[in-house]
């Protein structure tokens, strides 16, 4: 009897450990399968969606996925359709990675944008997508915001609140011409430190001709202020940030600080939304990344003689034809670049149909100070053209396609 009892106990112990082993193997198998299925869901997303998901989890991260598309926003009102289309054309001419255009425009311009962009060649259309939005301001103050400075210009202040699903954005004025791929300035996002959430260029390099340091009646960033015509934004950080100000000891979020600032300074600001941005970053300087002047090269950098040292060394990367210089005879060198981009036909040889005619036109502008510096306009442009010629134009092999345009 004692032998039978001993054998029963041994069998019970053996059965218990056998069941424990089987259970542990089953749990391990289920865990591995869950991990594999989860990995499949993530890798099945587009690179943009994966990058956005990452930014949702780590909102302070600034590095974009390697092949992620750039997001470019522009605001167009009035007689700005052709100028804006020329800017967009320059953006796709030299970029080798996909870009999505966020076009904010008055209602009567929507069909013009849509029809023009959809008529671009198929090979070009595969490199970008676009969305057209109506102009939108907070209802309670819409009229006041719309008439601030130029019509619709202050729309840019509300982009972080409107484009809530967009992590980062490059805003540009309509009078911008890209001479270097969009993804190159987009790459500056990876240079932001942990506190920086936006990037702009100085308003002036030379304080003796600076506007803010001589005439401003409100706070401004740094020694000469910043220019908002080219503004790179980590909008996730902007939405999460609590900003300091001189209105209250309480820090305020982006959507809370704009109207109080306008109410306090509206009688003292000249350049509208740009002045409000200068006030914000005067009180929060640690949040701004300042990029060199060749990323936002304006007539002020050459009208009294060349004063953008970085452009002297590396050429102009982005041309900003403010004060209407693309459409008058005050700065013929700027107008020559604009006209060259506008008149170039997609698919033609860039060397013979764009670069050479432009260089010839610039030779006729040397009677002006900016004309004397016009070799800086083509210095980087020539490199951008070289990278696309000749084999890349025919094969499009190195351009990453994107889905059909959306609207």
Coordinates of C-alpha atoms in Angstrom, one line a residue:
X1 CA 0.0 0.0 0.0
X2 CA 2.8 2.3 0.9
X3 CA 4.5 1.7 -2.5
X4 CA 1.3 2.5 -4.4
X5 CA 1.0 5.8 -2.4
X6 CA 4.5 6.7 -3.2
X7 CA 4.0 6.0 -6.9
X8 CA 0.8 8.2 -6.9
X9 CA 2.7 11.1 -5.4
X10 CA 5.5 10.9 -8.0
X11 CA 3.0 10.8 -10.8
X12 CA 1.1 13.8 -9.4
X13 CA 4.4 15.9 -9.1
X14 CA 5.5 14.9 -12.6
X15 CA 2.1 15.8 -14.1
X16 CA 2.2 19.3 -12.4
X17 CA 5.6 20.2 -13.8
X18 CA 4.6 18.9 -17.2
X19 CA 1.6 21.1 -17.3
X20 CA 3.6 24.1 -16.0
X21 CA 6.2 23.6 -18.9
X22 CA 3.4 23.3 -21.5
X23 CA 1.8 26.5 -20.2
X24 CA 5.0 28.5 -20.3
X25 CA 5.7 27.4 -23.9
X26 CA 2.2 28.3 -25.0
X27 CA 2.5 31.8 -23.3
X28 CA 5.8 32.4 -25.0
X29 CA 4.4 31.4 -28.4
X30 CA 1.4 33.7 -28.0
X31 CA 3.7 36.6 -27.0
X32 CA 6.0 36.1 -30.0
X33 CA 3.0 36.0 -32.3
X34 CA 1.6 39.2 -30.9
X35 CA 4.9 41.0 -31.4
X36 CA 5.1 39.8 -35.0
X37 CA 1.6 40.9 -35.8
X38 CA 2.2 44.3 -34.1
X39 CA 5.3 44.8 -36.1
X40 CA 3.4 44.0 -39.3
X41 CA 0.8 46.7 -38.6
X42 CA 3.5 49.3 -38.2
X43 CA 5.6 48.4 -41.2
X44 CA 2.4 48.3 -43.3
X45 CA 2.0 52.0 -42.8
X46 CA 3.5 54.6 -45.1
X47 CA 6.7 56.2 -44.0
X48 CA 4.7 59.4 -43.2
X49 CA 2.2 57.6 -41.1
X50 CA 4.9 55.7 -39.2
X51 CA 6.7 59.0 -38.6
X52 CA 3.5 60.7 -37.4
X53 CA 2.8 57.8 -35.0
X54 CA 6.3 58.1 -33.6
X55 CA 5.8 61.8 -33.1
X56 CA 2.5 61.1 -31.2
X57 CA 4.5 59.0 -28.8
X58 CA 7.6 61.1 -28.6
X59 CA 6.3 64.6 -29.3
X60 CA 9.6 66.3 -28.6
X61 CA 11.3 64.3 -31.4
X62 CA 12.3 66.3 -34.4
X63 CA 14.0 63.8 -36.8
X64 CA 11.8 62.8 -39.7
X65 CA 11.9 59.4 -41.3
X66 CA 14.6 59.2 -43.9
X67 CA 12.2 59.1 -46.9
X68 CA 9.3 61.1 -45.3
X69 CA 7.7 63.7 -47.4
X70 CA 8.1 67.4 -46.7
X71 CA 5.0 69.5 -45.8
X72 CA 4.9 73.0 -47.3
X73 CA 2.2 75.6 -46.6
X74 CA 1.4 78.8 -48.4
X75 CA -1.4 81.4 -48.0
X76 CA -2.6 83.1 -51.2
X77 CA -5.2 85.9 -51.4
X78 CA -5.9 88.5 -54.1
X79 CA -3.8 88.5 -57.3
X80 CA -1.3 85.9 -56.1
X81 CA -2.3 82.9 -58.1
X82 CA 0.5 83.0 -60.7
X83 CA 3.2 84.0 -58.1
X84 CA 2.2 81.1 -55.9
X85 CA 2.2 78.6 -58.7
X86 CA 5.7 79.8 -59.7
X87 CA 6.8 79.2 -56.1
X88 CA 5.3 75.7 -56.1
X89 CA 6.9 75.0 -59.5
X90 CA 10.4 75.9 -58.1
X91 CA 9.7 73.6 -55.2
X92 CA 9.1 70.5 -57.4
X93 CA 11.7 71.3 -60.0
X94 CA 14.7 70.6 -57.7
X95 CA 13.3 68.3 -55.0
X96 CA 14.1 64.6 -55.1
X97 CA 11.8 63.5 -52.3
X98 CA 8.0 63.8 -52.1
X99 CA 6.3 67.0 -50.9
X100 CA 2.7 67.8 -49.9
X101 CA 1.4 71.3 -50.5
X102 CA -1.1 72.8 -48.0
X103 CA -2.6 75.7 -50.0
X104 CA -4.7 78.2 -48.1
X105 CA -6.5 80.4 -50.5
X106 CA -9.6 82.6 -51.0
X107 CA -12.5 80.6 -52.5
X108 CA -12.3 82.2 -55.9
X109 CA -8.7 81.0 -56.3
X110 CA -9.4 77.3 -55.6
X111 CA -10.3 76.3 -59.1
X112 CA -7.3 78.1 -60.5
X113 CA -4.9 76.2 -58.3
X114 CA -6.6 72.9 -58.8
X115 CA -6.7 73.2 -62.6
X116 CA -3.1 74.5 -63.0
X117 CA -1.6 71.8 -60.7
X118 CA -3.6 69.0 -62.4
X119 CA -2.3 70.1 -65.8
X120 CA 1.3 69.6 -64.9
X121 CA 3.0 66.6 -66.6
X122 CA 2.3 63.2 -65.1
X123 CA 6.0 62.7 -64.3
X124 CA 5.9 65.9 -62.2
X125 CA 2.5 65.0 -60.6
X126 CA 3.9 61.8 -59.1
X127 CA 6.3 63.9 -57.0
X128 CA 3.8 65.9 -55.0
X129 CA 0.3 65.9 -53.5
X130 CA -1.8 68.9 -52.4
X131 CA -4.7 70.0 -50.4
X132 CA -6.6 73.3 -50.8
X133 CA -8.1 74.9 -47.8
X134 CA -10.4 78.0 -47.3
X135 CA -9.1 80.9 -45.4
X136 CA -10.2 80.4 -41.8
X137 CA -9.8 82.6 -38.7
X138 CA -11.4 82.4 -35.2
X139 CA -15.0 83.5 -35.7
X140 CA -15.1 86.0 -32.9
X141 CA -12.1 88.0 -34.4
X142 CA -12.1 87.0 -38.0
X143 CA -12.4 90.5 -39.5
X144 CA -9.7 91.9 -37.3
X145 CA -7.3 89.0 -38.2
X146 CA -8.0 89.2 -41.9
X147 CA -7.2 92.9 -42.2
X148 CA -4.0 92.7 -40.2
X149 CA -1.1 93.8 -42.4
X150 CA -1.8 92.2 -45.9
X151 CA -5.1 90.3 -46.6
X152 CA -4.9 86.8 -45.1
X153 CA -1.2 87.1 -44.1
X154 CA -2.0 86.3 -40.5
X155 CA -3.5 82.9 -41.5
X156 CA 0.0 81.5 -40.9
X157 CA -0.4 82.1 -37.1
X158 CA -3.2 79.6 -37.0
X159 CA -1.7 76.8 -39.0
X160 CA -0.7 74.8 -35.9
X161 CA -4.3 74.9 -34.7
X162 CA -5.8 74.1 -38.1
X163 CA -3.5 71.3 -39.3
X164 CA -3.7 69.3 -36.1
X165 CA -2.6 66.1 -37.7
X166 CA 0.6 67.6 -39.2
X167 CA 3.7 67.2 -37.0
X168 CA 6.0 69.6 -38.8
X169 CA 5.5 72.2 -41.5
X170 CA 7.5 74.6 -43.7
X171 CA 5.6 77.9 -44.3
X172 CA 6.6 80.2 -47.1
X173 CA 5.3 83.4 -48.5
X174 CA 4.0 83.4 -52.1
X175 CA 7.0 85.4 -53.3
X176 CA 9.5 82.6 -52.6
X177 CA 11.7 80.9 -55.2
X178 CA 13.5 77.7 -54.2
X179 CA 17.0 77.3 -55.6
X180 CA 17.7 74.2 -53.6
X181 CA 15.5 71.1 -52.9
X182 CA 12.8 71.6 -50.3
X183 CA 14.0 68.6 -48.4
X184 CA 17.3 70.4 -47.6
X185 CA 15.6 73.1 -45.5
X186 CA 13.3 70.4 -44.1
X187 CA 16.4 68.6 -42.8
X188 CA 17.0 71.5 -40.5
X189 CA 14.3 70.1 -38.2
X190 CA 16.8 67.4 -37.2
X191 CA 19.1 70.2 -35.9
X192 CA 16.6 71.5 -33.4
X193 CA 17.6 71.0 -29.8
X194 CA 15.1 69.8 -27.2
X195 CA 13.5 73.2 -26.7
X196 CA 13.4 74.7 -30.2
X197 CA 10.1 74.5 -32.0
X198 CA 10.4 77.0 -34.9
X199 CA 13.1 78.4 -37.2
X200 CA 13.5 81.7 -39.1
X201 CA 16.2 83.8 -40.5
X202 CA 17.3 87.2 -39.1
X203 CA 15.4 90.3 -40.5
X204 CA 18.8 92.0 -41.1
X205 CA 22.4 91.1 -41.0
X206 CA 23.6 94.7 -40.8
X207 CA 22.1 96.6 -37.8
X208 CA 22.8 100.0 -39.4
X209 CA 20.0 99.3 -41.9
X210 CA 17.9 97.2 -39.6
X211 CA 14.2 98.1 -39.2
X212 CA 13.4 96.6 -35.8
X213 CA 16.4 97.9 -34.0
X214 CA 15.7 101.4 -35.4
X215 CA 12.0 101.8 -35.5
X216 CA 10.1 99.0 -33.6
X217 CA 7.8 100.1 -30.8
X218 CA 7.4 96.6 -29.5
X219 CA 9.7 93.7 -28.3
X220 CA 11.5 91.8 -31.0
X221 CA 13.8 88.8 -31.2
X222 CA 17.6 89.3 -30.9
X223 CA 19.5 92.3 -32.3
X224 CA 17.6 92.8 -35.5
X225 CA 14.4 90.7 -35.3
X226 CA 13.5 87.8 -37.5
X227 CA 11.7 87.5 -40.9
X228 CA 8.8 85.1 -41.1
X229 CA 8.6 84.7 -44.9
X230 CA 10.3 81.3 -44.5
X231 CA 9.3 79.6 -41.3
X232 CA 10.0 76.0 -40.3
X233 CA 7.8 74.7 -37.5
X234 CA 7.6 71.6 -35.3
X235 CA 3.9 72.1 -34.8
X236 CA 3.5 69.3 -32.3
X237 CA 5.8 71.2 -30.0
X238 CA 4.1 74.5 -30.7
X239 CA 0.7 73.0 -29.7
X240 CA 2.1 71.7 -26.5
X241 CA 4.2 74.6 -25.4
X242 CA 3.2 77.1 -22.7
X243 CA 4.7 80.5 -23.7
X244 CA 5.9 83.3 -21.5
X245 CA 4.8 86.9 -22.2
X246 CA 4.7 90.4 -20.8
X247 CA 0.9 90.3 -20.3
X248 CA 0.7 87.9 -17.4
X249 CA 2.8 85.8 -15.1
X250 CA 0.8 82.8 -16.3
X251 CA 2.2 81.0 -19.3
X252 CA -0.2 80.5 -22.2
X253 CA -0.6 78.1 -25.1
X254 CA -0.5 79.1 -28.7
X255 CA -4.2 79.4 -29.1
X256 CA -4.5 81.5 -26.0
X257 CA -1.7 84.0 -26.5
X258 CA -2.4 85.3 -30.0
X259 CA -5.4 87.5 -29.4
X260 CA -4.2 89.1 -26.2
X261 CA -1.0 90.0 -27.9
X262 CA -2.8 91.6 -30.8
X263 CA -5.0 93.5 -28.4
X264 CA -2.0 94.9 -26.5
X265 CA 0.2 95.7 -29.5
X266 CA -2.1 96.4 -32.4
X267 CA -1.4 100.1 -32.3
X268 CA 2.3 99.5 -32.3
X269 CA 2.9 96.9 -34.9
X270 CA 3.7 97.6 -38.5
X271 CA 4.3 94.2 -40.1
X272 CA 1.3 92.4 -38.6
X273 CA 1.8 88.7 -37.8
X274 CA 5.6 88.9 -38.2
X275 CA 5.7 91.4 -35.4
X276 CA 3.6 89.2 -33.2
X277 CA 6.0 86.3 -33.9
X278 CA 8.9 88.6 -32.9
X279 CA 7.2 89.5 -29.7
X280 CA 6.6 85.8 -28.8
X281 CA 10.2 84.8 -29.5
X282 CA 11.6 87.8 -27.7
X283 CA 10.1 86.4 -24.5
X284 CA 10.8 82.8 -25.5
X285 CA 14.2 83.0 -27.3
X286 CA 15.2 79.4 -26.3
X287 CA 12.4 78.1 -28.5
X288 CA 13.7 79.6 -31.8
X289 CA 16.3 78.1 -34.1
X290 CA 17.9 80.8 -36.3
X291 CA 19.1 79.7 -39.7
X292 CA 21.4 81.7 -42.0
X293 CA 20.3 84.4 -44.4
X294 CA 20.9 82.4 -47.6
X295 CA 17.7 80.4 -46.7
X296 CA 15.7 83.7 -46.9
X297 CA 17.6 86.0 -49.2
X298 CA 15.9 89.3 -49.8
X299 CA 16.7 92.6 -51.5
X300 CA 17.9 94.0 -48.1
X301 CA 20.8 91.6 -48.4
X302 CA 22.2 93.3 -51.5
X303 CA 20.4 96.6 -52.1
X304 CA 23.1 98.6 -50.2
X305 CA 25.9 96.1 -51.0
X306 CA 26.2 92.4 -50.2
X307 CA 25.7 91.7 -46.5
X308 CA 24.8 88.0 -46.4
X309 CA 28.2 86.3 -45.7
X310 CA 26.8 82.8 -45.9
X311 CA 25.4 83.5 -49.4
X312 CA 28.8 84.9 -50.4
X313 CA 30.3 81.6 -49.4
X314 CA 27.7 79.0 -50.5
X315 CA 25.2 80.9 -52.7
X316 CA 21.5 81.7 -52.3
X317 CA 19.3 78.8 -51.3
X318 CA 15.9 80.5 -51.2
X319 CA 15.2 83.8 -52.9
X320 CA 12.5 86.0 -51.3
X321 CA 11.2 88.7 -53.6
X322 CA 9.4 90.8 -51.1
X323 CA 8.1 94.4 -51.8
X324 CA 6.8 93.2 -55.1
X325 CA 10.2 93.1 -56.8
X326 CA 9.2 90.2 -59.1
X327 CA 6.7 92.4 -60.8
X328 CA 8.5 95.8 -61.1
X329 CA 11.8 97.1 -62.3
X330 CA 13.3 98.1 -58.9
X331 CA 15.3 94.9 -58.5
X332 CA 15.8 93.4 -62.0
X333 CA 18.0 90.5 -60.8
X334 CA 15.2 89.2 -58.6
X335 CA 12.7 89.6 -61.4
X336 CA 15.0 87.7 -63.8
X337 CA 15.1 84.6 -61.5
X338 CA 11.3 84.7 -61.1
X339 CA 10.7 85.0 -64.9
X340 CA 13.2 82.2 -65.6
X341 CA 11.3 79.8 -63.3
X342 CA 7.9 80.9 -64.6
X343 CA 8.8 80.5 -68.3
X344 CA 10.7 77.2 -68.0
X345 CA 8.7 74.3 -69.4
X346 CA 8.7 71.0 -67.5
X347 CA 10.8 68.3 -69.2
X348 CA 13.1 70.7 -71.1
X349 CA 16.8 70.5 -70.5
X350 CA 17.5 72.6 -67.4
X351 CA 21.0 73.6 -68.4
X352 CA 20.1 75.0 -71.8
X353 CA 16.5 76.1 -71.1
X354 CA 16.7 77.4 -67.5
X355 CA 20.2 78.0 -66.3
X356 CA 21.9 79.5 -69.4
X357 CA 19.1 81.9 -70.2
X358 CA 19.0 83.1 -66.6
X359 CA 22.7 83.7 -66.4
X360 CA 22.4 85.8 -69.6
X361 CA 19.5 87.8 -68.2
X362 CA 21.4 88.4 -65.0
X363 CA 24.3 89.9 -66.9
X364 CA 22.1 92.7 -67.9
X365 CA 21.3 93.6 -64.3
X366 CA 24.8 94.5 -63.1
X367 CA 23.9 98.2 -63.0
X368 CA 22.2 97.5 -59.7
X369 CA 23.8 96.4 -56.4
X370 CA 21.8 93.2 -56.3
X371 CA 22.7 92.7 -60.0
X372 CA 26.4 92.8 -58.9
X373 CA 25.6 90.0 -56.5
X374 CA 23.5 88.0 -58.9
X375 CA 26.2 85.3 -59.4
X376 CA 25.1 84.2 -55.9
X377 CA 21.7 83.5 -57.2
X378 CA 23.0 80.9 -59.6
X379 CA 25.8 79.5 -57.5
X380 CA 23.6 76.9 -55.7
X381 CA 21.1 76.7 -58.6
X382 CA 23.8 75.4 -60.9
X383 CA 24.5 72.6 -58.4
X384 CA 20.8 71.8 -58.1
X385 CA 20.5 71.5 -61.8
X386 CA 23.7 69.4 -62.0
X387 CA 22.2 66.9 -59.6
X388 CA 19.2 66.4 -61.9
X389 CA 21.0 66.4 -65.2
X390 CA 21.0 64.5 -67.5
X391 CA 20.2 60.9 -66.6
X392 CA 17.8 61.7 -63.7
X393 CA 15.5 63.8 -65.9
X394 CA 14.9 60.9 -68.3
X395 CA 14.6 58.1 -65.9
X396 CA 13.1 59.8 -62.9
X397 CA 14.8 56.9 -61.1
X398 CA 15.9 58.8 -58.1
X399 CA 12.7 60.7 -57.5
X400 CA 10.4 59.1 -55.0
X401 CA 6.8 59.1 -56.3
X402 CA 3.7 59.8 -54.2
X403 CA 0.1 59.0 -54.8
X404 CA -2.2 61.1 -56.9
X405 CA -3.1 64.6 -55.8
X406 CA -5.8 65.0 -53.2
X407 CA -8.0 68.0 -52.7

